[in-house]
Amino acid sequence: MGWRRLAGATLAAGVTLLALPAAIAQAAPQEGLGYQHEAQPYKDRPDGPGWSGSYVWNKKQVWCVAYALKAPDSDVEYKEGDELLTKGGKSLAPDISANISYLLLRYSTTTSADEAAGLSHLLHTWTAAPDAQAGIAIGADVPFQKVAYDEQFNFDRLPASAHEAIARMKADAEANRGPWAAQVIAPTGDQLIGTADTWTVTVSKQSGGGVGGVPVTAELTDAKIEGSEAGTAELVTPADGKPLTLKVVPTGPSPSVAVRLDSPADKPVVHVPADSDMQRIVTTGGEKKLTANASASAKTPPGIVKIGKVDSETKKPLAGAALRVTAADGSTPAVLQDESPLVGPEGTPVVLQTGADGTAVVEDLRTPQEICVIEVAAPKGYEENYDPNAPPKACGKVEPGQTLVLQLGNKPNKPIVPITIPAGSEGGVALATASFTTETAPGAVAGFAGAVLVGGVALGLVVRRRLAA
């Protein structure tokens, strides 16, 4: 369903009226869009054809709702009055009021002669029907103040294209009339800054289901629509009435989406002229402003730490090294993306063991944060000079969506080499010498470079959100 509501409005003589398309503004002083046809007879009717369509008042497109009274004059001031009543002064049925409000919101800026004539016909049908109690009747001898609108007579004199418009507009009103409700629904999952997710906007009617083709203004805070840098967007609900979906990218910790739109009023508002013999006019239904909003929380994308352990001489990966992962202070646990501490079964900072490729990997870490890796047990063949009071340690900062690579290297134990001492010499025992060095120097591991950031996820022992006991 296409929506022709214009955003601009002009204030004239205390009445808010929508601007007329240029073609209408240049038309005759009174008649706008519609059709001339044989006139319905009534007492003392002026000569000339009948008119079904809009009128022009101060270059604005309006519709009349007091059948057979004088056409609106731009020199006559109109003021906003009470609710729209029938020609006999009675209140309209609630469903008719809702239909009129919807049609004025939906079609008041039409550029179609068929729709303009159709709207005029429906307005007069609903507001100037025969009413014996009020003395409103059809007849050639009835004066203009009391004549009713002859629905069938006027319908028969309109072209087939206008007949189609009348049927379509009436069905449209009955299917989509107000009141409406608006809702913004935020995603239920965790939001990541810089990563788009789907938000939903619904405009629903009282009878159930969505309303299609409704213009919606969206305002975003700590967020943007994917592909746009603007903080606001002019959108339209899908023609089939399904929810409007938005790809929203959080740009801060508290993304929110607020929408506003025009909704049909429960009762339309009429504008009353100073001249009591002149037509009352309507241009909008006195629409209501609807608003809705939703918010979420967002975090930076999680990071990964890859730890490498190698023989510093041969560059061979070392399996079986025990490494504790901590925060920057070397004693408290690192923090996962869900704000839980990275701990082992005892509730202390987790201890990992390098796999066959000499690596261990920790995923889903909150970012940014400083991470330290401390060796707590050297692999077999590298134990001799391991000092538990000053263990090897490497630290670095894991950034959003990145992988921090840390490396530790060890020199192997040296074998015992027997030395023969001549007989009679002092110290007649077999001695052994050994050399062992633990290093944390950058560049000691092939494929690593101290504390650096890389984009990929490495193989090896992987620690995710849940750690095995």
Short mmCIF file of N, CA, C and O in Angstrom, two decimals, residues 376-444:
data_model
loop_
_atom_site.label_atom_id
_atom_site.label_comp_id
_atom_site.label_asym_id
_atom_site.label_seq_id
_atom_site.Cartn_x
_atom_site.Cartn_y
_atom_site.Cartn_z
N VAL A 376 54.16 -22.24 35.10
CA VAL A 376 54.11 -22.82 36.44
C VAL A 376 54.81 -24.17 36.51
O VAL A 376 55.09 -24.68 37.60
N ALA A 377 55.10 -24.78 35.37
CA ALA A 377 55.85 -26.04 35.35
C ALA A 377 56.47 -26.19 33.97
O ALA A 377 55.78 -26.09 32.96
N ALA A 378 57.79 -26.41 33.96
CA ALA A 378 58.49 -26.56 32.68
C ALA A 378 58.22 -27.93 32.09
O ALA A 378 57.97 -28.90 32.82
N PRO A 379 58.25 -28.05 30.78
CA PRO A 379 58.07 -29.37 30.17
C PRO A 379 59.26 -30.28 30.50
O PRO A 379 60.34 -29.82 30.87
N LYS A 380 59.04 -31.57 30.35
CA LYS A 380 60.08 -32.55 30.65
C LYS A 380 61.31 -32.28 29.80
O LYS A 380 61.21 -32.06 28.59
N GLY A 381 62.46 -32.31 30.46
CA GLY A 381 63.72 -32.04 29.78
C GLY A 381 64.14 -30.59 29.84
O GLY A 381 65.19 -30.23 29.29
N TYR A 382 63.33 -29.76 30.54
CA TYR A 382 63.64 -28.33 30.62
C TYR A 382 63.49 -27.82 32.05
O TYR A 382 63.31 -26.64 32.30
N GLU A 383 63.63 -28.74 33.04
CA GLU A 383 63.29 -28.41 34.42
C GLU A 383 64.43 -27.82 35.24
O GLU A 383 64.18 -27.18 36.28
N GLU A 384 65.68 -28.03 34.85
CA GLU A 384 66.80 -27.82 35.76
C GLU A 384 66.87 -26.42 36.35
O GLU A 384 67.08 -26.26 37.55
N ASN A 385 66.72 -25.43 35.54
CA ASN A 385 66.87 -24.07 36.06
C ASN A 385 65.53 -23.34 36.22
O ASN A 385 65.51 -22.12 36.34
N TYR A 386 64.45 -24.09 36.22
CA TYR A 386 63.15 -23.44 36.44
C TYR A 386 63.08 -22.95 37.88
O TYR A 386 63.30 -23.71 38.83
N ASP A 387 62.77 -21.67 38.07
CA ASP A 387 62.70 -21.07 39.40
C ASP A 387 61.25 -20.70 39.68
O ASP A 387 60.73 -19.73 39.12
N PRO A 388 60.55 -21.42 40.54
CA PRO A 388 59.14 -21.11 40.82
C PRO A 388 58.94 -19.75 41.47
O PRO A 388 57.84 -19.21 41.45
N ASN A 389 60.02 -19.20 42.05
CA ASN A 389 59.89 -17.87 42.67
C ASN A 389 60.06 -16.74 41.65
O ASN A 389 59.73 -15.59 41.93
N ALA A 390 60.59 -17.05 40.49
CA ALA A 390 60.73 -16.06 39.42
C ALA A 390 60.47 -16.75 38.09
O ALA A 390 61.36 -16.91 37.25
N PRO A 391 59.23 -17.20 37.89
CA PRO A 391 58.92 -17.98 36.69
C PRO A 391 58.90 -17.11 35.44
O PRO A 391 58.70 -15.89 35.51
N PRO A 392 59.10 -17.73 34.29
CA PRO A 392 58.99 -16.98 33.03
C PRO A 392 57.58 -16.37 32.90
O PRO A 392 56.59 -16.99 33.28
N LYS A 393 57.51 -15.18 32.32
CA LYS A 393 56.24 -14.46 32.24
C LYS A 393 56.22 -13.59 30.99
O LYS A 393 57.24 -13.00 30.62
N ALA A 394 55.07 -13.52 30.33
CA ALA A 394 54.89 -12.63 29.18
C ALA A 394 53.50 -12.00 29.27
O ALA A 394 52.53 -12.66 29.65
N CYS A 395 53.40 -10.71 28.95
CA CYS A 395 52.13 -9.98 29.07
C CYS A 395 51.86 -9.18 27.79
O CYS A 395 52.78 -8.85 27.04
N GLY A 396 50.61 -8.85 27.58
CA GLY A 396 50.22 -8.02 26.44
C GLY A 396 48.76 -7.64 26.54
O GLY A 396 48.02 -8.13 27.41
N LYS A 397 48.32 -6.77 25.66
CA LYS A 397 46.94 -6.27 25.67
C LYS A 397 46.15 -6.88 24.52
O LYS A 397 46.55 -6.78 23.36
N VAL A 398 45.03 -7.51 24.85
CA VAL A 398 44.17 -8.08 23.82
C VAL A 398 43.15 -7.02 23.41
O VAL A 398 42.47 -6.44 24.25
N GLU A 399 43.07 -6.75 22.11
CA GLU A 399 42.21 -5.69 21.58
C GLU A 399 40.93 -6.29 20.98
O GLU A 399 40.88 -7.49 20.68
N PRO A 400 39.88 -5.46 20.79
CA PRO A 400 38.61 -5.96 20.27
C PRO A 400 38.76 -6.69 18.93
O PRO A 400 39.35 -6.17 17.99
N GLY A 401 38.25 -7.92 18.90
CA GLY A 401 38.24 -8.69 17.67
C GLY A 401 39.60 -9.16 17.19
O GLY A 401 39.71 -9.64 16.06
N GLN A 402 40.62 -9.06 18.02
CA GLN A 402 41.98 -9.41 17.61
C GLN A 402 42.50 -10.60 18.41
O GLN A 402 41.91 -11.02 19.41
N THR A 403 43.62 -11.15 17.95
CA THR A 403 44.30 -12.24 18.65
C THR A 403 45.65 -11.74 19.15
O THR A 403 46.47 -11.25 18.36
N LEU A 404 45.86 -11.84 20.45
CA LEU A 404 47.14 -11.49 21.07
C LEU A 404 48.00 -12.75 21.12
O LEU A 404 47.56 -13.78 21.61
N VAL A 405 49.22 -12.66 20.59
CA VAL A 405 50.13 -13.80 20.59
C VAL A 405 51.25 -13.54 21.60
O VAL A 405 51.96 -12.54 21.51
N LEU A 406 51.38 -14.44 22.57
CA LEU A 406 52.46 -14.37 23.57
C LEU A 406 53.32 -15.62 23.44
O LEU A 406 52.82 -16.70 23.12
N GLN A 407 54.64 -15.47 23.70
CA GLN A 407 55.53 -16.62 23.56
C GLN A 407 56.53 -16.68 24.71
O GLN A 407 56.93 -15.67 25.27
N LEU A 408 56.86 -17.91 25.06
CA LEU A 408 57.89 -18.20 26.06
C LEU A 408 58.83 -19.25 25.47
O LEU A 408 58.38 -20.18 24.81
N GLY A 409 60.13 -19.10 25.73
CA GLY A 409 61.09 -20.08 25.23
C GLY A 409 61.97 -20.62 26.35
O GLY A 409 62.27 -19.93 27.32
N ASN A 410 62.42 -21.88 26.24
CA ASN A 410 63.29 -22.51 27.22
C ASN A 410 64.45 -23.20 26.52
O ASN A 410 64.28 -23.78 25.44
N LYS A 411 65.63 -23.16 27.18
CA LYS A 411 66.74 -23.97 26.72
C LYS A 411 66.68 -25.33 27.42
O LYS A 411 66.31 -25.41 28.58
N PRO A 412 67.05 -26.37 26.71
CA PRO A 412 66.94 -27.71 27.30
C PRO A 412 68.01 -27.97 28.35
O PRO A 412 69.03 -27.29 28.41
N ASN A 413 67.73 -28.97 29.20
CA ASN A 413 68.75 -29.45 30.13
C ASN A 413 69.94 -29.98 29.31
O ASN A 413 69.75 -30.55 28.23
N LYS A 414 71.17 -29.81 29.84
CA LYS A 414 72.33 -30.40 29.18
C LYS A 414 72.64 -31.75 29.80
O LYS A 414 72.52 -31.92 31.01
N PRO A 415 73.05 -32.71 28.97
CA PRO A 415 73.33 -34.05 29.52
C PRO A 415 74.58 -34.03 30.40
O PRO A 415 75.45 -33.18 30.26
N ILE A 416 74.64 -35.00 31.33
CA ILE A 416 75.82 -35.14 32.19
C ILE A 416 76.94 -35.79 31.38
O ILE A 416 76.76 -36.84 30.78
N VAL A 417 78.12 -35.15 31.36
CA VAL A 417 79.27 -35.67 30.61
C VAL A 417 80.37 -36.08 31.60
O VAL A 417 80.93 -35.23 32.31
N PRO A 418 80.71 -37.41 31.73
CA PRO A 418 81.77 -37.85 32.67
C PRO A 418 83.13 -37.27 32.26
O PRO A 418 83.46 -37.19 31.08
N ILE A 419 83.92 -36.87 33.25
CA ILE A 419 85.28 -36.36 33.02
C ILE A 419 86.26 -37.24 33.81
O ILE A 419 86.10 -37.44 35.01
N THR A 420 87.31 -37.78 33.14
CA THR A 420 88.30 -38.66 33.80
C THR A 420 89.41 -37.82 34.42
O THR A 420 90.01 -36.98 33.75
N ILE A 421 89.67 -38.06 35.72
CA ILE A 421 90.72 -37.32 36.43
C ILE A 421 91.87 -38.28 36.71
O ILE A 421 91.66 -39.40 37.19
N PRO A 422 93.09 -37.86 36.40
CA PRO A 422 94.24 -38.76 36.62
C PRO A 422 94.31 -39.23 38.07
O PRO A 422 93.95 -38.49 38.99
N ALA A 423 94.80 -40.47 38.21
CA ALA A 423 94.94 -41.04 39.55
C ALA A 423 95.85 -40.19 40.40
O ALA A 423 96.86 -39.67 39.93
N GLY A 424 95.48 -40.05 41.63
CA GLY A 424 96.28 -39.26 42.56
C GLY A 424 95.91 -37.81 42.59
O GLY A 424 96.36 -37.06 43.44
N SER A 425 95.11 -37.39 41.59
CA SER A 425 94.71 -35.98 41.60
C SER A 425 93.62 -35.77 42.63
O SER A 425 92.87 -36.67 42.99
N GLU A 426 93.50 -34.51 43.08
CA GLU A 426 92.44 -34.19 44.04
C GLU A 426 91.08 -34.24 43.35
O GLU A 426 90.93 -33.97 42.17
N GLY A 427 90.10 -34.52 44.18
CA GLY A 427 88.74 -34.52 43.64
C GLY A 427 88.49 -35.67 42.73
O GLY A 427 87.93 -35.50 41.66
N GLY A 428 88.89 -36.83 43.08
CA GLY A 428 88.73 -37.99 42.22
C GLY A 428 87.31 -38.45 42.13
O GLY A 428 87.01 -39.56 42.56
N VAL A 429 86.42 -37.57 41.61
CA VAL A 429 85.01 -37.92 41.41
C VAL A 429 84.60 -37.52 40.01
O VAL A 429 85.23 -36.70 39.36
N ALA A 430 83.50 -38.10 39.54
CA ALA A 430 82.96 -37.74 38.23
C ALA A 430 82.07 -36.51 38.39
O ALA A 430 81.15 -36.50 39.20
N LEU A 431 82.33 -35.43 37.64
CA LEU A 431 81.55 -34.20 37.71
C LEU A 431 80.75 -34.00 36.43
O LEU A 431 81.11 -34.50 35.37
N ALA A 432 79.71 -33.25 36.55
CA ALA A 432 78.90 -32.93 35.37
C ALA A 432 78.63 -31.43 35.36
O ALA A 432 78.52 -30.80 36.40
N THR A 433 78.53 -30.87 34.18
CA THR A 433 78.17 -29.45 34.06
C THR A 433 76.91 -29.34 33.19
O THR A 433 76.65 -30.18 32.34
N ALA A 434 76.18 -28.32 33.43
CA ALA A 434 74.95 -28.12 32.65
C ALA A 434 74.69 -26.63 32.51
O ALA A 434 75.13 -25.83 33.33
N SER A 435 73.98 -26.30 31.47
CA SER A 435 73.61 -24.91 31.25
C SER A 435 72.12 -24.85 30.90
O SER A 435 71.66 -25.59 30.04
N PHE A 436 71.33 -23.97 31.56
CA PHE A 436 69.89 -23.87 31.34
C PHE A 436 69.47 -22.41 31.40
O PHE A 436 69.84 -21.70 32.32
N THR A 437 68.77 -21.99 30.42
CA THR A 437 68.31 -20.60 30.40
C THR A 437 66.83 -20.56 30.03
O THR A 437 66.41 -21.20 29.07
N THR A 438 66.03 -19.82 30.80
CA THR A 438 64.63 -19.59 30.47
C THR A 438 64.51 -18.19 29.89
O THR A 438 64.97 -17.23 30.50
N GLU A 439 63.90 -18.08 28.72
CA GLU A 439 63.82 -16.80 28.04
C GLU A 439 62.36 -16.40 27.81
O GLU A 439 61.50 -17.24 27.60
N THR A 440 62.11 -15.11 27.82
CA THR A 440 60.81 -14.57 27.40
C THR A 440 61.02 -13.48 26.38
O THR A 440 60.18 -12.61 26.18
N ALA A 441 62.21 -13.55 25.72
CA ALA A 441 62.54 -12.48 24.78
C ALA A 441 61.69 -12.57 23.53
O ALA A 441 61.42 -13.65 23.03
N PRO A 442 61.24 -11.41 22.98
CA PRO A 442 60.49 -11.43 21.72
C PRO A 442 61.31 -12.02 20.60
O PRO A 442 62.53 -11.90 20.56
N GLY A 443 60.62 -12.69 19.67
CA GLY A 443 61.29 -13.23 18.50
C GLY A 443 61.93 -14.57 18.71
O GLY A 443 62.58 -15.09 17.81
N ALA A 444 61.79 -15.16 19.92
CA ALA A 444 62.45 -16.44 20.19
C ALA A 444 61.70 -17.60 19.59
O ALA A 444 62.21 -18.70 19.55
#
